[in-house]
Coordinates of C-alpha atoms in Angstrom, one line a residue:
Chain A
M778 CA 102.2 56.4 176.0
K779 CA 105.9 57.0 176.3
H780 CA 106.9 57.6 180.0
S781 CA 109.1 60.7 179.9
V782 CA 110.4 60.5 183.3
N783 CA 112.0 57.3 185.0
R784 CA 111.2 57.2 188.7
P785 CA 112.8 54.7 191.0
P786 CA 110.1 52.8 193.0
T787 CA 109.0 54.5 196.0
P788 CA 110.8 52.8 199.0
D789 CA 108.6 50.8 201.2
A790 CA 108.2 52.2 204.8
A791 CA 108.4 48.9 206.5
E792 CA 111.8 48.3 204.8
D793 CA 113.3 51.5 205.9
Q794 CA 113.3 50.7 209.6
G795 CA 116.1 48.2 209.6
K796 CA 118.5 51.1 208.4
E797 CA 120.3 53.5 210.4
P798 CA 120.4 57.0 209.1
T799 CA 123.8 57.4 207.5
L800 CA 125.9 60.6 208.0
Q801 CA 124.9 61.9 204.5
E802 CA 121.2 61.5 205.5
I803 CA 121.7 63.3 208.8
I804 CA 123.6 66.3 207.0
N805 CA 121.1 66.3 204.4
I806 CA 118.2 66.6 206.7
K807 CA 120.1 69.4 208.6
L808 CA 120.7 71.2 205.3
I809 CA 117.0 71.3 204.3
E810 CA 115.8 72.0 207.8
S811 CA 118.0 75.0 208.3
G812 CA 116.9 76.4 204.8
E813 CA 120.6 76.3 203.7
K814 CA 120.1 73.8 200.9
E815 CA 117.3 76.2 199.1
R816 CA 119.9 79.2 199.4
L817 CA 122.7 77.1 198.1
M818 CA 120.5 75.9 195.2
E819 CA 119.4 79.6 194.3
L820 CA 122.9 80.7 194.6
L821 CA 124.1 78.1 192.2
R822 CA 121.3 78.6 189.7
E823 CA 121.9 82.4 189.6
R824 CA 125.7 81.9 189.2
L825 CA 125.0 79.4 186.3
I826 CA 122.7 81.8 184.6
D827 CA 125.2 84.7 184.9
C828 CA 128.0 82.7 183.4
G829 CA 126.1 81.5 180.5
W830 CA 126.1 77.8 181.4
K831 CA 122.3 77.6 181.3
D832 CA 122.0 79.2 177.8
E833 CA 124.8 76.5 176.6
M834 CA 122.6 73.7 177.9
K835 CA 119.7 75.0 176.4
A836 CA 121.4 75.3 173.0
I837 CA 122.4 71.8 173.2
C838 CA 118.8 70.9 174.0
R839 CA 117.3 72.8 171.3
A840 CA 120.0 71.4 168.7
Y841 CA 119.2 67.7 169.7
I842 CA 115.5 68.4 169.7
K843 CA 115.7 69.8 166.2
K844 CA 117.5 66.8 165.1
K845 CA 115.3 64.1 166.6
G846 CA 111.9 66.0 166.1
R847 CA 110.2 67.4 169.0
N848 CA 107.7 64.8 169.5
N849 CA 110.4 62.0 169.9
V850 CA 112.3 63.5 172.8
T851 CA 111.6 62.8 176.3
V852 CA 112.9 64.7 179.5
D853 CA 115.0 61.8 180.3
D854 CA 116.9 62.0 177.0
L855 CA 117.6 65.6 177.7
V856 CA 118.8 64.9 181.4
H857 CA 121.2 62.2 179.9
L858 CA 122.2 64.5 177.2
I859 CA 123.2 67.3 179.4
T860 CA 124.4 65.7 182.5
P861 CA 128.2 64.9 181.5
K862 CA 128.5 68.0 179.5
G863 CA 126.8 70.2 182.3
R864 CA 129.0 68.9 184.9
A865 CA 132.2 69.4 183.1
S866 CA 131.4 72.9 182.0
V867 CA 130.6 74.6 185.2
P868 CA 133.3 77.3 185.8
D869 CA 135.8 76.7 188.5
N870 CA 135.2 79.9 190.3
V871 CA 131.6 78.9 190.7
K872 CA 132.3 75.3 191.5
A873 CA 134.8 76.4 194.1
D874 CA 132.5 79.0 195.9
L875 CA 129.9 76.6 196.2
L876 CA 132.1 73.8 197.8
Q877 CA 133.5 76.3 200.2
R878 CA 130.0 77.1 201.3
I879 CA 129.0 73.7 201.8
R880 CA 132.1 73.2 203.7
T881 CA 131.6 75.9 205.9
F882 CA 128.2 74.8 206.6
L883 CA 129.4 71.3 207.5
M884 CA 131.8 72.8 210.0
S885 CA 129.0 75.0 211.5
A886 CA 126.7 72.2 211.7
A887 CA 129.2 70.1 213.4
L888 CA 129.8 72.6 216.1
Chain B
M71 CA 130.7 55.0 231.5
G72 CA 128.0 55.3 234.1
D73 CA 126.7 58.2 231.9
G74 CA 126.7 56.0 228.7
Q75 CA 124.8 53.2 230.7
R76 CA 122.2 55.8 231.9
W77 CA 121.9 56.8 228.4
R78 CA 121.3 53.6 227.0
E79 CA 118.6 52.8 229.7
E80 CA 116.8 56.1 229.0
T81 CA 116.8 55.6 225.3
K82 CA 115.5 52.1 225.5
E83 CA 112.6 53.3 227.5
E84 CA 112.0 56.0 224.9
G85 CA 112.0 53.6 222.3
K86 CA 109.5 51.5 223.8
R87 CA 107.1 54.5 224.2
D88 CA 107.5 55.3 220.8
G89 CA 106.3 51.9 219.9
G90 CA 109.7 50.6 219.9
T91 CA 111.3 51.2 216.5
A92 CA 114.5 49.1 216.4
R93 CA 115.9 51.6 214.4
K94 CA 115.9 54.3 217.2
V95 CA 117.3 51.9 219.8
E96 CA 120.0 50.7 217.7
F97 CA 121.1 54.1 216.7
R98 CA 121.3 55.1 220.2
T99 CA 123.4 52.3 221.2
L100 CA 125.7 53.2 218.4
V101 CA 125.7 56.6 219.7
S102 CA 126.5 55.7 223.2
S103 CA 129.5 53.3 222.1
T104 CA 130.8 56.4 220.3
W105 CA 130.3 58.4 223.5
N106 CA 132.4 56.0 225.3
H107 CA 135.2 56.3 222.7
S108 CA 135.3 60.1 222.7
S109 CA 137.5 62.2 224.9
R110 CA 136.9 63.0 228.6
E111 CA 136.0 66.4 228.4
L112 CA 133.0 65.5 226.2
D113 CA 131.9 62.8 228.4
S114 CA 130.6 65.0 231.2
N115 CA 127.1 66.0 232.6
P116 CA 127.5 69.7 232.1
F117 CA 127.9 69.1 228.4
R118 CA 124.9 67.0 228.2
E119 CA 122.8 69.4 230.4
E120 CA 123.6 72.6 228.6
S121 CA 122.7 71.0 225.4
A122 CA 119.2 70.2 226.4
P123 CA 117.5 73.4 227.4
K124 CA 113.9 73.4 228.7
R125 CA 112.7 70.9 226.4
S126 CA 110.9 68.2 228.0
S127 CA 111.1 65.8 225.2
V128 CA 114.1 63.3 225.4
S129 CA 113.9 62.7 221.6
S130 CA 114.8 66.1 220.5
R131 CA 117.6 66.2 223.0
I132 CA 118.9 63.0 221.6
R133 CA 118.6 64.0 218.1
F134 CA 120.7 67.0 218.9
Q135 CA 123.2 64.9 220.5
H136 CA 123.7 62.4 217.8
L137 CA 124.1 65.4 215.4
R138 CA 126.9 66.6 217.4
L139 CA 128.4 63.3 217.5
S140 CA 128.3 62.4 214.1
A141 CA 129.8 65.7 213.3
L142 CA 132.7 64.8 215.5
Q143 CA 133.0 61.6 213.5
V144 CA 133.3 63.9 210.7
M145 CA 136.0 66.1 212.2
S146 CA 137.9 63.1 213.5
V147 CA 138.6 62.1 210.1
Q148 CA 140.8 64.0 207.8
N149 CA 139.8 66.7 205.2
E150 CA 139.5 64.4 202.3
D151 CA 136.2 63.1 203.7
D152 CA 135.0 66.4 204.1
T153 CA 135.8 67.4 200.6
Q154 CA 134.2 64.1 199.5
L155 CA 130.9 65.0 201.3
S156 CA 130.8 68.5 200.2
S157 CA 131.4 67.3 196.6
H158 CA 128.5 64.9 197.2
F159 CA 126.2 67.7 198.1
Y160 CA 127.4 70.0 195.3
G161 CA 126.7 67.2 192.9
G162 CA 123.0 66.7 194.2
L163 CA 122.5 70.5 193.7
L164 CA 123.8 70.5 190.2
D165 CA 121.7 67.5 189.4
S166 CA 118.6 69.0 190.6
I167 CA 119.6 72.4 188.3
I168 CA 120.2 70.1 185.4
V169 CA 116.9 68.2 185.5
D170 CA 115.2 71.8 185.8
V171 CA 116.8 73.0 182.6
A172 CA 116.2 69.9 180.8
S173 CA 112.4 69.9 181.8
E174 CA 112.2 73.6 180.8
C175 CA 113.5 72.9 177.4
H176 CA 111.4 70.1 176.9
R177 CA 108.2 72.0 177.9
T178 CA 109.1 75.0 175.5
A179 CA 109.7 72.5 172.9
K180 CA 106.6 70.4 173.1
L181 CA 104.3 73.5 173.5
G182 CA 105.8 75.2 170.2
L183 CA 107.0 78.1 172.2
D184 CA 110.3 77.9 170.9
H185 CA 110.6 80.0 167.7
N186 CA 113.9 78.6 166.5
L187 CA 112.7 75.2 165.3
E188 CA 112.7 74.7 161.5
E189 CA 109.2 75.6 160.4
E190 CA 109.1 79.0 162.2
E191 CA 112.4 79.8 160.6
E192 CA 111.1 79.4 157.1
E193 CA 108.1 81.6 158.1
M194 CA 110.4 84.3 159.5
R195 CA 112.7 84.3 156.4
L196 CA 109.4 84.8 154.2
S197 CA 108.3 87.6 156.2
A198 CA 111.6 89.4 156.5
Q199 CA 111.7 89.3 152.6
A200 CA 108.2 90.8 152.4
R201 CA 109.4 93.6 154.9
A202 CA 112.5 94.4 152.7
R203 CA 110.3 94.4 149.9
V204 CA 108.1 97.1 151.3
A205 CA 110.9 99.1 152.8
D206 CA 112.4 99.1 149.3
P207 CA 112.0 102.6 148.1
S208 CA 111.6 101.4 144.3
N209 CA 108.3 100.4 145.0
S210 CA 106.1 103.5 145.3
G211 CA 102.7 103.8 146.8
E212 CA 99.5 102.3 145.8
T213 CA 98.6 104.7 143.1
N214 CA 101.6 104.0 140.8
N215 CA 100.0 101.5 138.5
K216 CA 96.7 99.8 138.1
Y217 CA 97.5 96.7 140.1
V218 CA 98.4 97.5 143.9
V219 CA 101.6 95.4 145.3
D220 CA 101.1 94.4 148.7
I221 CA 103.5 93.2 151.3
F222 CA 103.6 89.5 150.1
G223 CA 104.3 90.8 146.6
Q224 CA 101.1 89.6 145.1
T225 CA 98.8 91.8 143.0
H226 CA 95.1 91.9 142.7
P227 CA 93.0 93.3 139.8
S228 CA 90.9 96.3 141.0
V229 CA 87.9 94.4 140.2
A230 CA 87.3 90.8 141.3
S231 CA 86.7 88.5 138.3
E232 CA 85.5 85.2 139.9
I233 CA 82.2 84.1 138.7
F234 CA 79.4 82.3 140.6
E235 CA 75.7 81.8 140.8
C236 CA 73.3 84.3 142.2
M237 CA 71.2 82.6 144.9
N238 CA 68.2 84.7 144.3
C239 CA 67.7 84.6 140.6
G240 CA 70.2 81.9 139.6
R241 CA 72.0 83.8 137.1
S242 CA 75.9 83.6 136.8
I243 CA 77.4 86.8 138.4
S244 CA 80.9 88.1 138.3
A245 CA 82.0 88.9 142.0
G246 CA 82.9 92.4 141.2
R247 CA 79.4 93.0 140.1
F248 CA 77.7 90.9 142.6
A249 CA 76.7 93.8 144.9
P250 CA 74.9 95.9 142.5
H251 CA 73.3 92.9 141.0
L252 CA 71.9 92.1 144.4
E253 CA 70.4 95.5 144.8
K254 CA 68.5 95.0 141.6
C255 CA 67.6 91.4 142.2
M256 CA 66.5 91.8 145.6
G257 CA 64.0 94.6 145.2
K258 CA 65.8 97.7 145.6
G259 CA 65.9 98.7 141.7
R260 CA 63.1 99.5 139.3
K261 CA 63.1 96.0 137.7
A262 CA 62.5 94.3 141.0
R263 CA 60.1 97.0 141.8
L264 CA 58.1 96.1 138.8
K265 CA 58.2 92.5 140.0
V266 CA 57.0 93.4 143.1
T267 CA 54.1 95.6 141.9
R268 CA 52.9 93.0 139.4
S269 CA 52.1 90.5 142.3
T270 CA 51.1 92.7 145.2
T271 CA 47.7 91.0 145.4
S272 CA 49.0 87.6 146.6
A273 CA 52.7 87.7 147.2
Q274 CA 53.3 90.9 149.3
N275 CA 54.6 88.7 152.1
H276 CA 57.4 87.2 149.9
Y277 CA 58.9 90.4 149.0
S278 CA 59.0 91.8 152.5
R279 CA 62.6 91.8 152.4
G280 CA 63.0 94.2 149.5
S281 CA 63.3 97.7 150.4
P282 CA 60.3 100.1 150.2
V283 CA 60.8 101.1 146.4
S284 CA 59.5 104.7 146.0
T285 CA 62.1 106.7 147.9
H286 CA 64.9 104.8 146.3
S287 CA 63.9 105.3 142.7
S288 CA 66.0 108.3 141.6
F289 CA 69.0 107.0 143.6
S290 CA 69.0 103.5 141.9
N291 CA 68.6 105.2 138.5
S292 CA 71.6 107.8 138.9
T293 CA 73.7 104.9 140.3
S294 CA 73.1 102.7 137.5
T295 CA 74.0 105.3 135.0
N296 CA 77.3 105.7 136.6
R297 CA 77.9 102.1 136.5
L298 CA 77.1 101.7 133.0
S299 CA 79.5 104.4 132.1
N300 CA 82.5 102.3 133.6
G301 CA 82.2 99.8 131.1
T302 CA 82.8 97.0 133.2
P303 CA 83.4 93.3 131.8
G304 CA 81.2 90.4 132.4
V305 CA 77.7 89.0 132.1
A306 CA 76.3 91.8 134.4
G307 CA 77.0 94.5 131.7
E308 CA 74.9 92.6 129.3
E309 CA 72.2 92.6 131.9
Y310 CA 71.6 96.3 132.0
S311 CA 71.7 96.8 128.4
N312 CA 68.8 94.5 128.1
G313 CA 66.9 96.5 130.4
T314 CA 65.2 99.7 130.0
Y315 CA 66.9 102.0 132.4
E316 CA 67.0 105.5 131.3
G317 CA 67.8 108.8 132.8
P318 CA 64.9 110.6 134.7

């Protein structure tokens, strides 16, 4: 059966111990633990629905599925299809707002 | 400097207690070296004391410390790094959302819940056409002509005309005349009654599905007269003309 999701292999626990946590990892942990990551994700989701971005992406997906036939499409195909277009078509104000919030969080986490 | 050394000693011990993961120890040495490089006001006891409240565990204090220090690293560099970092996290959030949208679309399509794919469109168009025809005022109600027009534009004759075999007597019967035929054939009518009475001695059990005949006699005669007057086509009509049905 066709695998519809490409997963990278699970990292081995023994390998990890040689590495130090990078700055990114630390901040990521802080984001998750404080619940801020979840909040930011929900905010971004809501903004993208409101501005019609989600509908645009769904329309692109549907057109692709119609062309290929619905039994020949994997989730991976759709992800690769939408990612470049999706990243480019986020409205500037939404992107700026999110970046601002993340930066604020970084500052507050640092202090 | 002394502080930094003490720090290192502590952390090494902590590392041993924890089962001595090399990673923790290494990181703490990194932290302590950064500590040495930082400004004087930070390299002081009171700072460290206030950061470690009533917690007894050293590791949580250490974790808090290293977060502060790495944040210092962040701040010591210019804003470009900051922007890059926040862009990185923003990209992560956006990627997650994109995967969600793709997965949702994929599910909708595979389960056939999406009504915009081709085949459904065709059906929708047909039903829209049918609806238009019904709403069309030029088609009046059912009593206009002999044939009724339904919403698909099909017409049915008022009497069904398909012919098939009766399973009881083996005759070819028209579908429209099948119900009355069964009444006769299975024991409700006079002819069937005659069949029953003739062989009551041995075969009463066989005809148990026929209805008790005496009460129905007048009913069946009157209905048969009505039916004859319709002049229905097909073999069934001939059958009755052969029989001796007369009014009471």
